[in-house]
Amino acid sequence: EPEVTQTPSHQVTQMGQEVILRCVPISNHLYFYWYRQILGQKVEFLVSFYNNEISEKSEIFDDQFSVERPDGSNFTLKIRSTKLEDSAMYFCASRDRGLAGGRDEQFFGPGTRLTVL
Amino acid sequence: LAKTTQPISMDSYEGQEVNITCSHNNIATNDYITWYQQFPSQGPRFIIQGYKTKVTNEVASLFIPADRKSSTLSLPRVSLSDTAVYYCLVGDGNDYKLSFGAGTTVTVRA
């Protein structure tokens, strides 16, 4: 069964450093997402991406964040200058297409645990 | 997006049926009801989706009354491995994002 993969599984970085989290969505999917989950808290939407551009972003997704689909398979989240409060689990997700009134299943990856020291 | 309300936690024992009710009083005509499951340190996983009446798959059943202001996820004969957080989400499928609440933490004991 196809699945979303993410690398690395755990990233430790120093405050102020740049990090890039990588995701390989399911190959025929068209919509891509990043979510994060701070330990013990709910899953929060960061950004959605469709047709090579950002479709929607949350207030969390400020100028320090960027996303890119550099080729036909990878989807990346970059944090330019990490802060302590960026420590969280980051999940990538993908979806086939937006069928009005249809099944709206997003497939999530296993996540990358980001620890900012 | 319609706001949802579900219990914070539920305890059960192996072999029992677990029913989690979600309230969504402001559900819109085009909205579907979707449930996700999340195990510790894993991403959420789609369980089931429905619009009205009853939907059943290999994992769960979803009961939706005629007014659609609530829904009940039913997990038959739970096992220890069903211990997880279960999220109820409501949307029309055209939203780009999923909006997760706190979910219901289901703990299954031996």
mmCIF file of N, CA, C and O in Angstrom, chain A residues 31 33 35 37 42-43 45 48 55-56 89 91 95 100-106 108-110 113, chain B residues 30 32 34 36 38 41-46 49 87 92-102:
data_model
loop_
_atom_site.group_PDB
_atom_site.id
_atom_site.type_symbol
_atom_site.label_atom_id
_atom_site.label_comp_id
_atom_site.label_asym_id
_atom_site.label_seq_id
_atom_site.Cartn_x
_atom_site.Cartn_y
_atom_site.Cartn_z
ATOM 1 N N TYR A 31 -2.523 17.229 -3.634
ATOM 2 C CA TYR A 31 -2.551 18.206 -2.548
ATOM 3 C C TYR A 31 -1.565 17.772 -1.470
ATOM 4 O O TYR A 31 -1.519 16.593 -1.096
ATOM 5 N N TYR A 33 0.397 18.840 2.375
ATOM 6 C CA TYR A 33 0.168 19.586 3.609
ATOM 7 C C TYR A 33 1.316 19.375 4.582
ATOM 8 O O TYR A 33 1.985 18.340 4.583
ATOM 9 N N TYR A 35 1.612 19.752 8.860
ATOM 10 C CA TYR A 35 0.996 19.985 10.152
ATOM 11 C C TYR A 35 2.091 19.855 11.206
ATOM 12 O O TYR A 35 3.124 19.243 10.969
ATOM 13 N N GLN A 37 2.627 19.158 15.648
ATOM 14 C CA GLN A 37 1.996 18.809 16.919
ATOM 15 C C GLN A 37 3.027 18.973 18.019
ATOM 16 O O GLN A 37 3.984 18.183 18.109
ATOM 17 N N LYS A 42 -2.703 19.533 20.376
ATOM 18 C CA LYS A 42 -3.427 19.039 19.207
ATOM 19 C C LYS A 42 -2.620 19.225 17.928
ATOM 20 O O LYS A 42 -1.634 19.967 17.889
ATOM 21 N N VAL A 43 -3.042 18.536 16.907
ATOM 22 C CA VAL A 43 -2.419 18.667 15.595
ATOM 23 C C VAL A 43 -2.849 20.001 14.989
ATOM 24 O O VAL A 43 -4.041 20.305 14.926
ATOM 25 N N PHE A 45 -2.638 22.760 11.732
ATOM 26 C CA PHE A 45 -2.365 22.961 10.313
ATOM 27 C C PHE A 45 -1.332 24.072 10.126
ATOM 28 O O PHE A 45 -1.388 25.111 10.774
ATOM 29 N N SER A 48 -0.950 24.368 3.133
ATOM 30 C CA SER A 48 -1.340 23.438 2.082
ATOM 31 C C SER A 48 -0.756 23.915 0.761
ATOM 32 O O SER A 48 -0.523 25.112 0.569
ATOM 33 N N SER A 55 -1.730 27.058 -1.138
ATOM 34 C CA SER A 55 -3.172 27.273 -1.233
ATOM 35 C C SER A 55 -3.699 28.018 -0.013
ATOM 36 O O SER A 55 -4.574 28.866 -0.124
ATOM 37 N N GLU A 56 -3.180 27.642 1.129
ATOM 38 C CA GLU A 56 -3.625 28.244 2.375
ATOM 39 C C GLU A 56 -2.515 28.073 3.404
ATOM 40 O O GLU A 56 -1.770 27.094 3.353
ATOM 41 N N MET A 89 6.487 17.756 16.648
ATOM 42 C CA MET A 89 6.425 16.715 15.636
ATOM 43 C C MET A 89 5.830 17.355 14.396
ATOM 44 O O MET A 89 4.782 18.006 14.480
ATOM 45 N N PHE A 91 4.261 16.743 10.701
ATOM 46 C CA PHE A 91 3.671 15.724 9.848
ATOM 47 C C PHE A 91 3.427 16.280 8.453
ATOM 48 O O PHE A 91 2.870 17.374 8.297
ATOM 49 N N ARG A 95 -3.088 14.264 -0.378
ATOM 50 C CA ARG A 95 -4.457 13.887 -0.721
ATOM 51 C C ARG A 95 -4.554 13.764 -2.223
ATOM 52 O O ARG A 95 -3.895 14.497 -2.970
ATOM 53 N N ALA A 100 -15.662 17.192 -4.554
ATOM 54 C CA ALA A 100 -16.732 17.848 -3.831
ATOM 55 C C ALA A 100 -17.693 16.799 -3.310
ATOM 56 O O ALA A 100 -18.219 15.989 -4.056
ATOM 57 N N GLY A 101 -17.897 16.816 -2.016
ATOM 58 C CA GLY A 101 -18.824 15.876 -1.420
ATOM 59 C C GLY A 101 -18.286 14.468 -1.340
ATOM 60 O O GLY A 101 -18.986 13.562 -0.939
ATOM 61 N N GLY A 102 -17.025 14.281 -1.687
ATOM 62 C CA GLY A 102 -16.491 12.922 -1.688
ATOM 63 C C GLY A 102 -15.553 12.674 -0.529
ATOM 64 O O GLY A 102 -15.408 13.491 0.358
ATOM 65 N N ARG A 103 -14.953 11.521 -0.561
ATOM 66 C CA ARG A 103 -14.050 11.134 0.509
ATOM 67 C C ARG A 103 -12.846 12.068 0.515
ATOM 68 O O ARG A 103 -12.215 12.306 -0.504
ATOM 69 N N ASP A 104 -12.553 12.579 1.670
ATOM 70 C CA ASP A 104 -11.541 13.618 1.816
ATOM 71 C C ASP A 104 -10.389 13.098 2.666
ATOM 72 O O ASP A 104 -10.001 13.710 3.637
ATOM 73 N N GLU A 105 -9.861 11.967 2.293
ATOM 74 C CA GLU A 105 -8.852 11.331 3.124
ATOM 75 C C GLU A 105 -7.488 11.920 2.867
ATOM 76 O O GLU A 105 -7.009 11.951 1.725
ATOM 77 N N GLN A 106 -6.876 12.392 3.928
ATOM 78 C CA GLN A 106 -5.485 12.798 3.861
ATOM 79 C C GLN A 106 -4.643 11.683 4.451
ATOM 80 O O GLN A 106 -4.972 11.127 5.491
ATOM 81 N N PHE A 108 -1.212 10.664 6.125
ATOM 82 C CA PHE A 108 -0.153 11.290 6.897
ATOM 83 C C PHE A 108 1.103 10.431 6.915
ATOM 84 O O PHE A 108 1.032 9.195 6.946
ATOM 85 N N GLY A 109 2.243 11.111 6.946
ATOM 86 C CA GLY A 109 3.503 10.430 7.135
ATOM 87 C C GLY A 109 3.745 10.148 8.609
ATOM 88 O O GLY A 109 2.963 10.568 9.472
ATOM 89 N N PRO A 110 4.850 9.479 8.920
ATOM 90 C CA PRO A 110 5.146 9.106 10.306
ATOM 91 C C PRO A 110 5.648 10.271 11.151
ATOM 92 O O PRO A 110 5.729 10.150 12.371
ATOM 93 N N ARG A 113 10.394 14.378 14.294
ATOM 94 C CA ARG A 113 10.451 15.047 15.593
ATOM 95 C C ARG A 113 11.585 16.062 15.570
ATOM 96 O O ARG A 113 12.756 15.693 15.444
ATOM 97 N N ASN B 30 -23.442 20.777 3.033
ATOM 98 C CA ASN B 30 -22.424 20.111 2.218
ATOM 99 C C ASN B 30 -21.353 19.386 3.031
ATOM 100 O O ASN B 30 -20.464 18.769 2.450
ATOM 101 N N TYR B 32 -19.337 16.761 5.330
ATOM 102 C CA TYR B 32 -19.200 15.354 5.670
ATOM 103 C C TYR B 32 -18.599 15.242 7.059
ATOM 104 O O TYR B 32 -17.980 16.180 7.557
ATOM 105 N N THR B 34 -15.964 13.115 9.353
ATOM 106 C CA THR B 34 -14.809 12.241 9.173
ATOM 107 C C THR B 34 -14.149 11.975 10.513
ATOM 108 O O THR B 34 -14.057 12.879 11.350
ATOM 109 N N TYR B 36 -10.637 10.434 12.398
ATOM 110 C CA TYR B 36 -9.251 10.026 12.298
ATOM 111 C C TYR B 36 -8.821 9.412 13.633
ATOM 112 O O TYR B 36 -9.369 9.715 14.692
ATOM 113 N N GLN B 38 -5.239 8.497 15.968
ATOM 114 C CA GLN B 38 -3.807 8.778 16.104
ATOM 115 C C GLN B 38 -3.224 7.978 17.252
ATOM 116 O O GLN B 38 -3.637 8.142 18.403
ATOM 117 N N SER B 41 2.999 9.116 18.890
ATOM 118 C CA SER B 41 4.177 9.319 18.037
ATOM 119 C C SER B 41 3.959 8.888 16.588
ATOM 120 O O SER B 41 4.915 8.546 15.888
ATOM 121 N N GLN B 42 2.706 8.894 16.153
ATOM 122 C CA GLN B 42 2.398 8.596 14.754
ATOM 123 C C GLN B 42 1.487 9.678 14.190
ATOM 124 O O GLN B 42 0.863 10.444 14.930
ATOM 125 N N GLY B 43 1.409 9.734 12.859
ATOM 126 C CA GLY B 43 0.489 10.662 12.230
ATOM 127 C C GLY B 43 -0.939 10.161 12.299
ATOM 128 O O GLY B 43 -1.187 8.961 12.443
ATOM 129 N N PRO B 44 -1.907 11.073 12.212
ATOM 130 C CA PRO B 44 -3.308 10.654 12.188
ATOM 131 C C PRO B 44 -3.595 9.734 11.005
ATOM 132 O O PRO B 44 -2.950 9.829 9.951
ATOM 133 N N ARG B 45 -4.578 8.876 11.197
ATOM 134 C CA ARG B 45 -4.954 7.920 10.149
ATOM 135 C C ARG B 45 -6.453 7.962 9.962
ATOM 136 O O ARG B 45 -7.208 7.888 10.929
ATOM 137 N N PHE B 46 -6.883 8.082 8.724
ATOM 138 C CA PHE B 46 -8.305 8.100 8.396
ATOM 139 C C PHE B 46 -8.958 6.793 8.829
ATOM 140 O O PHE B 46 -8.425 5.705 8.605
ATOM 141 N N GLN B 49 -15.682 7.886 7.034
ATOM 142 C CA GLN B 49 -16.342 9.131 6.671
ATOM 143 C C GLN B 49 -17.785 8.828 6.275
ATOM 144 O O GLN B 49 -18.062 7.798 5.663
ATOM 145 N N TYR B 87 -10.343 11.533 16.561
ATOM 146 C CA TYR B 87 -10.751 12.893 16.221
ATOM 147 C C TYR B 87 -11.977 12.880 15.310
ATOM 148 O O TYR B 87 -12.015 12.137 14.324
ATOM 149 N N ASP B 92 -16.542 20.113 4.178
ATOM 150 C CA ASP B 92 -17.192 19.772 2.905
ATOM 151 C C ASP B 92 -16.254 19.110 1.912
ATOM 152 O O ASP B 92 -16.613 18.885 0.779
ATOM 153 N N GLY B 93 -15.058 18.805 2.346
ATOM 154 C CA GLY B 93 -14.136 18.129 1.450
ATOM 155 C C GLY B 93 -13.394 19.068 0.529
ATOM 156 O O GLY B 93 -12.446 18.684 -0.132
ATOM 157 N N ASN B 94 -13.825 20.312 0.483
ATOM 158 C CA ASN B 94 -13.138 21.282 -0.349
ATOM 159 C C ASN B 94 -12.180 22.151 0.449
ATOM 160 O O ASN B 94 -11.473 22.968 -0.118
ATOM 161 N N ASP B 95 -12.215 22.001 1.781
ATOM 162 C CA ASP B 95 -11.267 22.742 2.603
ATOM 163 C C ASP B 95 -9.872 22.199 2.362
ATOM 164 O O ASP B 95 -9.667 21.000 2.266
ATOM 165 N N TYR B 96 -8.945 23.067 2.297
ATOM 166 C CA TYR B 96 -7.586 22.618 2.078
ATOM 167 C C TYR B 96 -6.992 21.974 3.317
ATOM 168 O O TYR B 96 -6.120 21.140 3.225
ATOM 169 N N LYS B 97 -7.471 22.358 4.490
ATOM 170 C CA LYS B 97 -6.855 21.885 5.712
ATOM 171 C C LYS B 97 -7.829 21.046 6.532
ATOM 172 O O LYS B 97 -9.035 21.132 6.389
ATOM 173 N N LEU B 98 -7.247 20.227 7.403
ATOM 174 C CA LEU B 98 -8.008 19.541 8.438
ATOM 175 C C LEU B 98 -7.814 20.300 9.742
ATOM 176 O O LEU B 98 -6.691 20.675 10.082
ATOM 177 N N SER B 99 -8.904 20.539 10.441
ATOM 178 C CA SER B 99 -8.837 21.240 11.723
ATOM 179 C C SER B 99 -9.112 20.248 12.835
ATOM 180 O O SER B 99 -10.254 19.814 13.023
ATOM 181 N N PHE B 100 -8.066 19.887 13.540
ATOM 182 C CA PHE B 100 -8.183 18.905 14.605
ATOM 183 C C PHE B 100 -8.484 19.608 15.926
ATOM 184 O O PHE B 100 -7.901 20.628 16.248
ATOM 185 N N GLY B 101 -9.378 18.999 16.689
ATOM 186 C CA GLY B 101 -9.596 19.435 18.070
ATOM 187 C C GLY B 101 -8.718 18.599 18.980
ATOM 188 O O GLY B 101 -7.728 18.017 18.554
ATOM 189 N N ALA B 102 -9.104 18.549 20.229
ATOM 190 C CA ALA B 102 -8.327 17.790 21.208
ATOM 191 C C ALA B 102 -8.549 16.290 21.064
ATOM 192 O O ALA B 102 -7.738 15.484 21.499
#
